[in-house]
Amino acid sequence: MRRFYLETFLIALAVVLLEVSYTRVFSYKLVYYFTYLVIGISLLGLGAGGVFFALSERLRRMPPERLVLACCLAGTTGVILGYFFVALLPLNLFSMIVSLPKGFVLDPLWEIAKLMAMLLVLCVPFLAAGIALSTIFATRTEDISRLYGADLVGAAVGAALVIPLLTSITPPGTVFLAGAAFALAGILLAKTLEPRWRSAATASLVLCLVAVAFPTALPNPIRDRVKGDDSLPPAYSRWNPVFRLDVMPIPNSDPPTNWMLHDGILGSTMISWDGEVESLERYDTMERSYPFRLLGPDARVAIIGSAGGNEILASLWFEASKITGIELNPVTVSLLRNEYAEFSGELAEHEDVTIVNAEGRSYLKSAGEAYDLIWLVAPDSYAAANAASAGAFVLSESYLYTREMIEEAVAHLSADGILCAQFGEIDYDIAPNRVLRYLGTARAALESTGIDDFERHVLVAVTPGFMRMSTATILIKKSPFTREDVETFLAATETIPEAKASYAPGYVEPHPHLDKVVADRGADLEGFYREYPYDVGPISDDAPFFWHFVGFGEALLGGQTNDQFNVEEGVGEQLLGVFLLAATILAAAFLLAPLVLLRKVWATIPYKANSGLYFASLGLGFMFLEVCLIQRLTLFLGYPTYSLTVTLFALLLSTGVGSLLSERWARAGSQALVSLLAGVALMVAFYEIALPAIVDLGVGWSLPLRVLLTVLVLFPLGLCLGAFMPIGLGSVSRLTEHGQEYVAWCWAVNGFFSVVASVLSTILSMSFGFSAVMAIGLGIYGVGVLAFLPIARRGTAASA
């Protein structure tokens, strides 16, 4: 009898490779937060596969070898056809959303239909994997521990390998490698069957391996149309786990300039340079001159988000003595050092310039030196002019703008050093939301260090920016600005075309909103935040959603406060509403609707309310904890893709061990559940109290050390979480002669709420913060355990 060890390993490997690689594909094609919907779809497919197998007598009658082989072929076919469908189908998410005074409207329905079709196609290989794994586990119960181990090892290997694979063979190539893993499992099973099965599996493997070997021959995903025109090919393109980078020449630009697109969105520029500092005179009349006018020559400069080097060139023109460009994406650094070294005037090799590949906050923490200027180059300076980027930014956590980041930056300034932040604003005169939020956050940061006269430490100017944007420059000084500083600032404003000083107390009439945030105190400041039409209050690491200005209730049920369409009027929040609706509909169709087959035995199943509440709680609680940990560890690990893969690896490993130990713990019945709940509570409390300190201490360590520490920190939590499901399923299966149907129903309930929670957890995190959502997750676990105690006690009594 076939043991299925290797097949289980390959299927689990394929699932993780497919899940993570598609998060990168969709980040480029649509928006970054599609990541969590992809996680939900993978859970949907795996869960639905288990339900289908449990409820379908026809599937259970099939020989396991033949059924698993069919699933492997369906999986690899779904990967091959699915990628072409996903890549080539134009999908315009933001066309679904129209903000009107009467509320939340979906339009047109055609785009929604395409979204649902894409999600269904995406689900196919996960569904095939779910049926295959359910078949193996159900028919080889005597080897369940080893098979579960093979499943665990395969998934863990996938999580460990996916980052280097995304770099070496690209995300589309990694998608097809997942298809190759499905096909290889099929070949192993087809050896003992008819030749036609072997031929089909072999042909699928060859097709996938060709795609893996030549990933650049695969079609590029068609982007949401608001991201740009796909008809113009880039001059250079390269995928990376951080983001895909495309270089697009700007026609008729002088000097020759390239757009640098980050995941398909305008991100920064790279300007041609002849290597002669004298040719950079243009920076004298640009907003990039502001900090240098105040600092003078020989400044030590750290640029966070140096990208194509624009700010580095400005620093050279103003005679900075030491310039450190800190850039997160290694591909961007490689362009300046290699492919575009000549174009950029060998900028990376300049004697006064050091370009490092690092996360900005992590680098500051580990640098151990003081700078005269820390320059925060906001990634939305160019990009926020289009709806796609603004919607994507709304849904993105960014730890570069939080109170804790500003505290870190100020701590690394020299005595008279300056923190400079520059933001694009859509409607500065009426609603300077980004400037207000950053100023409020900076004020909270400086007050935490004992500075209570913030108005003496800040200057603000605004200049016309790209397209219809304005560019706001915020200067924050560690020591108070002197009268000479302010006069120099105003003189610099006179040299910049159409620039205007917006905050220089005692010298110009301040913007009324800025004056409130900077100078008001106590109840007056709280009243401003409460009455202002947008949420622009300070942000912290617990809820680092800088661009989240509209609450979900207002976004979905309210309307715009402005007659003109504005991407900050809840567009991103409405998009999450669409994701939640899509996830709920698909989960209900695939997981709950099939349960109609149980209607004949439904009345005989006991404790339905208790078990339903328990397994719903496991689905919601687990995803609330997992998604919050992925988001909170993004700062520690450097980027969401790293956080996703490392967190998945750690929880796969630890929950697997917990599941294997559950049989021993289950003998204690209700006492085991209470003890496990206490363990989860202890870990959630530990994360709340100690995790910020751990992140602060270790954020500057090397990546391998941070990965190891992450696994160690998450392991105890996963150990506890992994035991709840098998203890529950084992208990309900013994309650009735319809144990298999009861298990299928519980599995479906858990799957439904897991899929919904994959999106709901993000909405709650943006609304209440990570700490609150993790506490909610713990509370949900508590409710579930409380509901399940009568079942656990009955199981213990029956065993006795």
mmCIF file of C-alpha atoms in Angstrom, residues 133-479:
data_model
loop_
_atom_site.group_PDB
_atom_site.id
_atom_site.type_symbol
_atom_site.label_atom_id
_atom_site.label_comp_id
_atom_site.label_asym_id
_atom_site.label_seq_id
_atom_site.Cartn_x
_atom_site.Cartn_y
_atom_site.Cartn_z
ATOM 1 C CA LEU A 133 -4.330 15.955 1.151
ATOM 2 C CA SER A 134 -7.738 15.047 2.609
ATOM 3 C CA THR A 135 -7.695 11.800 0.634
ATOM 4 C CA ILE A 136 -4.221 10.901 1.849
ATOM 5 C CA PHE A 137 -4.948 11.712 5.505
ATOM 6 C CA ALA A 138 -8.328 9.941 5.509
ATOM 7 C CA THR A 139 -7.112 6.729 3.863
ATOM 8 C CA ARG A 140 -3.753 6.395 5.620
ATOM 9 C CA THR A 141 -4.763 7.052 9.211
ATOM 10 C CA GLU A 142 -2.191 4.568 10.521
ATOM 11 C CA ASP A 143 0.580 6.800 9.132
ATOM 12 C CA ILE A 144 -1.032 10.118 9.992
ATOM 13 C CA SER A 145 1.871 11.358 12.141
ATOM 14 C CA ARG A 146 4.458 10.729 9.424
ATOM 15 C CA LEU A 147 2.175 12.106 6.726
ATOM 16 C CA TYR A 148 1.513 15.218 8.765
ATOM 17 C CA GLY A 149 5.257 15.527 9.212
ATOM 18 C CA ALA A 150 5.765 15.285 5.447
ATOM 19 C CA ASP A 151 3.103 17.952 4.950
ATOM 20 C CA LEU A 152 4.792 20.163 7.521
ATOM 21 C CA VAL A 153 8.271 19.689 6.065
ATOM 22 C CA GLY A 154 7.056 20.429 2.528
ATOM 23 C CA ALA A 155 5.326 23.634 3.586
ATOM 24 C CA ALA A 156 8.288 24.728 5.708
ATOM 25 C CA VAL A 157 10.743 24.065 2.864
ATOM 26 C CA GLY A 158 8.522 26.129 0.569
ATOM 27 C CA ALA A 159 8.491 29.028 3.026
ATOM 28 C CA ALA A 160 12.272 28.827 3.418
ATOM 29 C CA LEU A 161 12.994 28.697 -0.341
ATOM 30 C CA VAL A 162 10.443 31.121 -1.716
ATOM 31 C CA ILE A 163 12.391 34.364 -1.102
ATOM 32 C CA PRO A 164 15.510 33.283 -3.050
ATOM 33 C CA LEU A 165 13.246 31.768 -5.720
ATOM 34 C CA LEU A 166 11.365 35.038 -6.182
ATOM 35 C CA THR A 167 14.721 36.709 -6.782
ATOM 36 C CA SER A 168 16.267 34.072 -9.046
ATOM 37 C CA ILE A 169 13.357 32.847 -11.187
ATOM 38 C CA THR A 170 10.844 35.704 -10.586
ATOM 39 C CA PRO A 171 7.359 35.362 -9.056
ATOM 40 C CA PRO A 172 5.813 34.079 -12.342
ATOM 41 C CA GLY A 173 8.602 31.494 -12.566
ATOM 42 C CA THR A 174 7.917 30.459 -8.979
ATOM 43 C CA VAL A 175 4.229 30.022 -9.825
ATOM 44 C CA PHE A 176 5.221 27.511 -12.504
ATOM 45 C CA LEU A 177 7.674 25.808 -10.143
ATOM 46 C CA ALA A 178 4.670 25.133 -7.925
ATOM 47 C CA GLY A 179 3.003 23.590 -10.981
ATOM 48 C CA ALA A 180 6.102 21.455 -11.526
ATOM 49 C CA ALA A 181 5.846 20.168 -7.946
ATOM 50 C CA PHE A 182 2.229 19.123 -8.584
ATOM 51 C CA ALA A 183 3.272 17.425 -11.838
ATOM 52 C CA LEU A 184 6.192 15.579 -10.222
ATOM 53 C CA ALA A 185 3.868 14.184 -7.566
ATOM 54 C CA GLY A 186 1.607 13.038 -10.392
ATOM 55 C CA ILE A 187 4.456 11.276 -12.171
ATOM 56 C CA LEU A 188 5.321 9.355 -9.018
ATOM 57 C CA LEU A 189 1.738 8.134 -8.774
ATOM 58 C CA ALA A 190 1.326 7.421 -12.501
ATOM 59 C CA LYS A 191 4.079 4.814 -12.597
ATOM 60 C CA THR A 192 1.648 2.024 -11.755
ATOM 61 C CA LEU A 193 -1.233 3.298 -13.904
ATOM 62 C CA GLU A 194 -1.993 3.490 -17.612
ATOM 63 C CA PRO A 195 0.577 5.198 -19.890
ATOM 64 C CA ARG A 196 -1.827 8.041 -20.681
ATOM 65 C CA TRP A 197 -1.601 9.226 -17.075
ATOM 66 C CA ARG A 198 2.180 9.213 -17.166
ATOM 67 C CA SER A 199 2.166 11.078 -20.478
ATOM 68 C CA ALA A 200 -0.153 13.777 -19.140
ATOM 69 C CA ALA A 201 1.903 14.257 -15.973
ATOM 70 C CA THR A 202 5.190 14.301 -17.886
ATOM 71 C CA ALA A 203 3.904 16.830 -20.430
ATOM 72 C CA SER A 204 2.722 19.081 -17.592
ATOM 73 C CA LEU A 205 6.098 18.822 -15.864
ATOM 74 C CA VAL A 206 7.963 19.727 -19.059
ATOM 75 C CA LEU A 207 5.746 22.754 -19.692
ATOM 76 C CA CYS A 208 6.246 24.022 -16.160
ATOM 77 C CA LEU A 209 10.008 23.490 -16.200
ATOM 78 C CA VAL A 210 10.311 25.375 -19.503
ATOM 79 C CA ALA A 211 8.467 28.296 -17.911
ATOM 80 C CA VAL A 212 10.761 28.088 -14.873
ATOM 81 C CA ALA A 213 13.844 28.099 -17.102
ATOM 82 C CA PHE A 214 12.621 31.046 -19.210
ATOM 83 C CA PRO A 215 10.407 33.159 -16.912
ATOM 84 C CA THR A 216 10.949 36.317 -18.967
ATOM 85 C CA ALA A 217 9.096 34.642 -21.839
ATOM 86 C CA LEU A 218 5.929 34.519 -19.732
ATOM 87 C CA PRO A 219 3.417 37.328 -20.258
ATOM 88 C CA ASN A 220 3.644 40.225 -17.835
ATOM 89 C CA PRO A 221 0.538 40.716 -15.705
ATOM 90 C CA ILE A 222 -1.658 43.486 -17.102
ATOM 91 C CA ARG A 223 -1.822 46.233 -14.497
ATOM 92 C CA ASP A 224 -4.899 48.021 -13.248
ATOM 93 C CA ARG A 225 -5.303 50.759 -15.843
ATOM 94 C CA VAL A 226 -4.947 53.582 -13.317
ATOM 95 C CA LYS A 227 -1.383 52.389 -12.718
ATOM 96 C CA GLY A 228 -0.366 53.300 -16.244
ATOM 97 C CA ASP A 229 -0.231 52.270 -19.880
ATOM 98 C CA ASP A 230 1.034 48.715 -20.504
ATOM 99 C CA SER A 231 1.479 49.331 -24.227
ATOM 100 C CA LEU A 232 4.880 50.991 -23.652
ATOM 101 C CA PRO A 233 7.564 48.421 -22.768
ATOM 102 C CA PRO A 234 10.030 49.377 -20.030
ATOM 103 C CA ALA A 235 13.703 49.877 -20.853
ATOM 104 C CA TYR A 236 14.583 47.631 -17.920
ATOM 105 C CA SER A 237 12.509 45.374 -15.697
ATOM 106 C CA ARG A 238 13.293 43.087 -12.787
ATOM 107 C CA TRP A 239 11.263 41.296 -10.131
ATOM 108 C CA ASN A 240 12.274 41.228 -6.490
ATOM 109 C CA PRO A 241 10.665 40.149 -3.191
ATOM 110 C CA VAL A 242 10.490 43.835 -2.202
ATOM 111 C CA PHE A 243 8.793 45.146 -5.346
ATOM 112 C CA ARG A 244 9.113 44.831 -9.095
ATOM 113 C CA LEU A 245 11.179 47.648 -10.593
ATOM 114 C CA ASP A 246 10.615 49.009 -14.110
ATOM 115 C CA VAL A 247 12.645 51.784 -15.720
ATOM 116 C CA MET A 248 10.699 53.957 -18.185
ATOM 117 C CA PRO A 249 12.437 56.782 -20.108
ATOM 118 C CA ILE A 250 10.604 60.112 -19.961
ATOM 119 C CA PRO A 251 10.310 61.449 -23.537
ATOM 120 C CA ASN A 252 11.994 64.768 -24.311
ATOM 121 C CA SER A 253 13.298 65.231 -20.767
ATOM 122 C CA ASP A 254 16.309 67.482 -20.165
ATOM 123 C CA PRO A 255 18.486 66.213 -18.673
ATOM 124 C CA PRO A 256 17.479 62.702 -19.777
ATOM 125 C CA THR A 257 15.388 61.206 -16.994
ATOM 126 C CA ASN A 258 13.857 57.798 -16.277
ATOM 127 C CA TRP A 259 10.797 57.014 -14.260
ATOM 128 C CA MET A 260 11.361 54.185 -11.773
ATOM 129 C CA LEU A 261 8.134 52.245 -11.277
ATOM 130 C CA HIS A 262 7.682 50.352 -8.003
ATOM 131 C CA ASP A 263 5.229 47.465 -8.486
ATOM 132 C CA GLY A 264 3.864 49.289 -11.511
ATOM 133 C CA ILE A 265 3.414 52.633 -9.723
ATOM 134 C CA LEU A 266 5.426 55.798 -10.335
ATOM 135 C CA GLY A 267 7.926 55.704 -7.492
ATOM 136 C CA SER A 268 10.960 57.891 -8.176
ATOM 137 C CA THR A 269 13.236 59.217 -10.913
ATOM 138 C CA MET A 270 16.758 58.542 -12.118
ATOM 139 C CA ILE A 271 18.394 61.557 -13.746
ATOM 140 C CA SER A 272 21.291 61.407 -16.159
ATOM 141 C CA TRP A 273 24.472 62.982 -14.779
ATOM 142 C CA ASP A 274 27.816 63.661 -16.422
ATOM 143 C CA GLY A 275 29.740 63.342 -13.162
ATOM 144 C CA GLU A 276 30.438 67.088 -12.925
ATOM 145 C CA VAL A 277 29.029 68.755 -9.825
ATOM 146 C CA GLU A 278 28.919 72.076 -11.672
ATOM 147 C CA SER A 279 26.094 70.723 -13.869
ATOM 148 C CA LEU A 280 23.756 70.385 -10.859
ATOM 149 C CA GLU A 281 23.025 74.096 -10.479
ATOM 150 C CA ARG A 282 19.303 73.471 -11.063
ATOM 151 C CA TYR A 283 18.948 72.345 -7.434
ATOM 152 C CA ASP A 284 19.413 75.965 -6.298
ATOM 153 C CA THR A 285 15.802 76.689 -7.281
ATOM 154 C CA MET A 286 14.223 73.408 -6.193
ATOM 155 C CA GLU A 287 12.511 72.467 -2.920
ATOM 156 C CA ARG A 288 15.390 70.067 -2.252
ATOM 157 C CA SER A 289 17.496 73.125 -1.397
ATOM 158 C CA TYR A 290 15.617 73.943 1.827
ATOM 159 C CA PRO A 291 17.571 71.885 4.388
ATOM 160 C CA PHE A 292 20.954 72.816 2.920
ATOM 161 C CA ARG A 293 20.220 76.546 3.035
ATOM 162 C CA LEU A 294 19.931 76.189 6.787
ATOM 163 C CA LEU A 295 22.797 73.737 7.299
ATOM 164 C CA GLY A 296 25.428 75.109 4.946
ATOM 165 C CA PRO A 297 28.278 73.011 3.459
ATOM 166 C CA ASP A 298 29.941 69.898 4.925
ATOM 167 C CA ALA A 299 26.683 68.393 6.182
ATOM 168 C CA ARG A 300 26.523 64.708 7.034
ATOM 169 C CA VAL A 301 23.398 63.442 5.263
ATOM 170 C CA ALA A 302 21.363 60.233 5.546
ATOM 171 C CA ILE A 303 18.724 59.805 2.818
ATOM 172 C CA ILE A 304 16.023 57.231 3.593
ATOM 173 C CA GLY A 305 14.642 56.007 0.289
ATOM 174 C CA SER A 306 17.455 57.246 -1.932
ATOM 175 C CA ALA A 307 16.004 55.374 -4.959
ATOM 176 C CA GLY A 308 17.407 56.776 -8.241
ATOM 177 C CA GLY A 309 19.723 59.249 -6.528
ATOM 178 C CA ASN A 310 17.928 62.569 -7.030
ATOM 179 C CA GLU A 311 18.474 63.655 -3.434
ATOM 180 C CA ILE A 312 22.053 62.385 -3.538
ATOM 181 C CA LEU A 313 22.743 64.722 -6.471
ATOM 182 C CA ALA A 314 21.205 67.614 -4.547
ATOM 183 C CA SER A 315 23.442 66.796 -1.572
ATOM 184 C CA LEU A 316 26.523 66.843 -3.798
ATOM 185 C CA TRP A 317 25.577 70.237 -5.213
ATOM 186 C CA PHE A 318 25.261 71.684 -1.722
ATOM 187 C CA GLU A 319 28.680 70.313 -0.746
ATOM 188 C CA ALA A 320 27.646 67.693 1.791
ATOM 189 C CA SER A 321 30.737 66.010 3.186
ATOM 190 C CA LYS A 322 29.246 62.563 3.744
ATOM 191 C CA ILE A 323 26.151 61.231 1.976
ATOM 192 C CA THR A 324 24.566 57.906 2.908
ATOM 193 C CA GLY A 325 21.789 56.716 0.618
ATOM 194 C CA ILE A 326 19.632 54.052 2.287
ATOM 195 C CA GLU A 327 17.547 52.045 -0.180
ATOM 196 C CA LEU A 328 15.350 49.057 0.639
ATOM 197 C CA ASN A 329 15.229 47.385 -2.783
ATOM 198 C CA PRO A 330 18.493 45.676 -3.817
ATOM 199 C CA VAL A 331 17.502 45.971 -7.487
ATOM 200 C CA THR A 332 17.493 49.774 -7.213
ATOM 201 C CA VAL A 333 20.947 49.706 -5.660
ATOM 202 C CA SER A 334 22.144 47.364 -8.412
ATOM 203 C CA LEU A 335 20.924 49.757 -11.117
ATOM 204 C CA LEU A 336 23.100 52.585 -9.814
ATOM 205 C CA ARG A 337 26.106 50.320 -9.391
ATOM 206 C CA ASN A 338 25.792 48.302 -12.587
ATOM 207 C CA GLU A 339 23.162 48.595 -15.318
ATOM 208 C CA TYR A 340 22.732 52.387 -15.081
ATOM 209 C CA ALA A 341 26.095 53.310 -13.557
ATOM 210 C CA GLU A 342 27.204 55.262 -16.629
ATOM 211 C CA PHE A 343 23.792 56.932 -17.019
ATOM 212 C CA SER A 344 23.934 58.128 -13.393
ATOM 213 C CA GLY A 345 27.510 59.395 -13.652
ATOM 214 C CA GLU A 346 28.978 56.583 -11.504
ATOM 215 C CA LEU A 347 27.087 58.129 -8.616
ATOM 216 C CA ALA A 348 27.418 55.034 -6.428
ATOM 217 C CA GLU A 349 31.223 55.231 -6.715
ATOM 218 C CA HIS A 350 31.551 58.899 -5.758
ATOM 219 C CA GLU A 351 34.013 59.377 -2.904
ATOM 220 C CA ASP A 352 31.493 61.265 -0.756
ATOM 221 C CA VAL A 353 28.607 58.822 -1.396
ATOM 222 C CA THR A 354 27.777 55.500 0.237
ATOM 223 C CA ILE A 355 24.696 53.610 -0.960
ATOM 224 C CA VAL A 356 23.489 50.795 1.292
ATOM 225 C CA ASN A 357 20.764 48.226 0.791
ATOM 226 C CA ALA A 358 18.823 48.367 4.050
ATOM 227 C CA GLU A 359 15.535 49.313 5.665
ATOM 228 C CA GLY A 360 15.866 52.940 6.778
ATOM 229 C CA ARG A 361 14.852 52.612 10.392
ATOM 230 C CA SER A 362 16.903 49.456 10.846
ATOM 231 C CA TYR A 363 19.965 51.173 9.400
ATOM 232 C CA LEU A 364 19.650 54.214 11.670
ATOM 233 C CA LYS A 365 19.374 51.906 14.659
ATOM 234 C CA SER A 366 22.563 50.042 13.766
ATOM 235 C CA ALA A 367 24.576 52.971 12.363
ATOM 236 C CA GLY A 368 25.590 54.424 15.715
ATOM 237 C CA GLU A 369 26.393 57.900 14.344
ATOM 238 C CA ALA A 370 24.808 61.335 14.235
ATOM 239 C CA TYR A 371 23.743 63.160 11.059
ATOM 240 C CA ASP A 372 23.191 66.826 10.329
ATOM 241 C CA LEU A 373 20.334 65.936 7.984
ATOM 242 C CA ILE A 374 18.072 62.884 7.930
ATOM 243 C CA TRP A 375 16.044 63.185 4.768
ATOM 244 C CA LEU A 376 12.836 61.196 4.456
ATOM 245 C CA VAL A 377 11.946 60.927 0.774
ATOM 246 C CA ALA A 378 8.248 60.078 0.877
ATOM 247 C CA PRO A 379 7.392 57.361 -1.656
ATOM 248 C CA ASP A 380 4.177 59.139 -2.578
ATOM 249 C CA SER A 381 5.934 62.320 -3.710
ATOM 250 C CA TYR A 382 5.468 61.296 -7.341
ATOM 251 C CA ALA A 383 2.965 58.504 -7.117
ATOM 252 C CA ALA A 384 0.010 59.856 -5.187
ATOM 253 C CA ALA A 385 -1.199 61.729 -8.249
ATOM 254 C CA ASN A 386 -2.861 58.551 -9.468
ATOM 255 C CA ALA A 387 -5.675 56.672 -7.764
ATOM 256 C CA ALA A 388 -3.980 53.292 -7.824
ATOM 257 C CA SER A 389 -1.056 54.332 -5.692
ATOM 258 C CA ALA A 390 -3.147 56.315 -3.247
ATOM 259 C CA GLY A 391 -5.502 53.407 -2.793
ATOM 260 C CA ALA A 392 -2.581 51.058 -2.332
ATOM 261 C CA PHE A 393 -0.876 53.361 0.166
ATOM 262 C CA VAL A 394 -4.070 53.670 2.212
ATOM 263 C CA LEU A 395 -3.976 49.906 2.675
ATOM 264 C CA SER A 396 -0.271 49.766 3.480
ATOM 265 C CA GLU A 397 1.413 49.928 6.817
ATOM 266 C CA SER A 398 4.536 52.086 6.845
ATOM 267 C CA TYR A 399 6.839 52.288 9.819
ATOM 268 C CA LEU A 400 8.758 55.273 8.389
ATOM 269 C CA TYR A 401 6.153 57.817 9.537
ATOM 270 C CA THR A 402 5.301 56.686 13.051
ATOM 271 C CA ARG A 403 6.042 58.412 16.347
ATOM 272 C CA GLU A 404 8.659 55.804 17.168
ATOM 273 C CA MET A 405 10.451 56.347 13.836
ATOM 274 C CA ILE A 406 10.610 60.110 14.374
ATOM 275 C CA GLU A 407 11.952 59.551 17.882
ATOM 276 C CA GLU A 408 14.651 57.300 16.396
ATOM 277 C CA ALA A 409 15.531 59.859 13.724
ATOM 278 C CA VAL A 410 15.761 62.741 16.190
ATOM 279 C CA ALA A 411 17.988 60.641 18.432
ATOM 280 C CA HIS A 412 20.430 60.283 15.506
ATOM 281 C CA LEU A 413 20.574 63.999 14.690
ATOM 282 C CA SER A 414 23.469 66.211 15.676
ATOM 283 C CA ALA A 415 22.765 69.002 18.181
ATOM 284 C CA ASP A 416 21.491 71.363 15.455
ATOM 285 C CA GLY A 417 20.499 68.631 12.998
ATOM 286 C CA ILE A 418 17.369 68.676 10.819
ATOM 287 C CA LEU A 419 14.827 66.014 9.927
ATOM 288 C CA CYS A 420 13.382 66.805 6.491
ATOM 289 C CA ALA A 421 10.219 65.125 5.181
ATOM 290 C CA GLN A 422 8.633 65.913 1.829
ATOM 291 C CA PHE A 423 5.128 64.806 0.860
ATOM 292 C CA GLY A 424 2.928 65.146 -2.166
ATOM 293 C CA GLU A 425 -0.454 66.653 -1.253
ATOM 294 C CA ILE A 426 -3.536 66.396 -3.433
ATOM 295 C CA ASP A 427 -5.462 69.394 -2.105
ATOM 296 C CA TYR A 428 -3.080 71.275 0.163
ATOM 297 C CA ASP A 429 -5.061 74.484 0.624
ATOM 298 C CA ILE A 430 -8.228 72.697 1.755
ATOM 299 C CA ALA A 431 -7.094 69.370 3.215
ATOM 300 C CA PRO A 432 -3.333 69.013 3.808
ATOM 301 C CA ASN A 433 -3.954 65.619 5.401
ATOM 302 C CA ARG A 434 -0.477 64.137 5.097
ATOM 303 C CA VAL A 435 1.283 67.209 6.433
ATOM 304 C CA LEU A 436 -1.156 67.455 9.343
ATOM 305 C CA ARG A 437 -0.683 63.822 10.283
ATOM 306 C CA TYR A 438 3.101 64.014 10.046
ATOM 307 C CA LEU A 439 3.242 67.224 12.074
ATOM 308 C CA GLY A 440 0.963 65.777 14.739
ATOM 309 C CA THR A 441 3.045 62.616 14.891
ATOM 310 C CA ALA A 442 6.291 64.609 15.038
ATOM 311 C CA ARG A 443 4.880 66.767 17.808
ATOM 312 C CA ALA A 444 4.004 63.655 19.841
ATOM 313 C CA ALA A 445 7.503 62.277 19.197
ATOM 314 C CA LEU A 446 9.301 65.444 20.320
ATOM 315 C CA GLU A 447 7.059 65.837 23.360
ATOM 316 C CA SER A 448 8.002 62.284 24.390
ATOM 317 C CA THR A 449 11.629 63.480 24.483
ATOM 318 C CA GLY A 450 10.802 66.475 26.672
ATOM 319 C CA ILE A 451 10.416 69.153 23.951
ATOM 320 C CA ASP A 452 7.165 71.019 24.691
ATOM 321 C CA ASP A 453 7.605 74.049 22.416
ATOM 322 C CA PHE A 454 7.138 72.231 19.120
ATOM 323 C CA GLU A 455 6.168 75.414 17.279
ATOM 324 C CA ARG A 456 9.790 76.625 17.620
ATOM 325 C CA HIS A 457 11.164 73.432 16.074
ATOM 326 C CA VAL A 458 9.206 73.277 12.790
ATOM 327 C CA LEU A 459 9.061 75.101 9.460
ATOM 328 C CA VAL A 460 6.809 74.197 6.501
ATOM 329 C CA ALA A 461 6.787 75.296 2.854
ATOM 330 C CA VAL A 462 4.741 74.215 -0.154
ATOM 331 C CA THR A 463 5.653 74.217 -3.835
ATOM 332 C CA PRO A 464 3.850 73.150 -7.014
ATOM 333 C CA GLY A 465 4.586 69.485 -7.615
ATOM 334 C CA PHE A 466 4.114 66.787 -10.192
ATOM 335 C CA MET A 467 0.879 66.991 -12.203
ATOM 336 C CA ARG A 468 -1.838 68.453 -9.917
ATOM 337 C CA MET A 469 0.078 67.792 -6.719
ATOM 338 C CA SER A 470 1.704 70.174 -4.308
ATOM 339 C CA THR A 471 4.927 69.204 -2.569
ATOM 340 C CA ALA A 472 5.120 70.070 1.114
ATOM 341 C CA THR A 473 8.515 70.346 2.797
ATOM 342 C CA ILE A 474 8.599 69.861 6.564
ATOM 343 C CA LEU A 475 11.751 70.784 8.457
ATOM 344 C CA ILE A 476 12.043 69.641 12.071
ATOM 345 C CA LYS A 477 15.071 70.764 14.053
ATOM 346 C CA LYS A 478 16.410 69.154 17.192
ATOM 347 C CA SER A 479 17.131 72.559 18.680
#
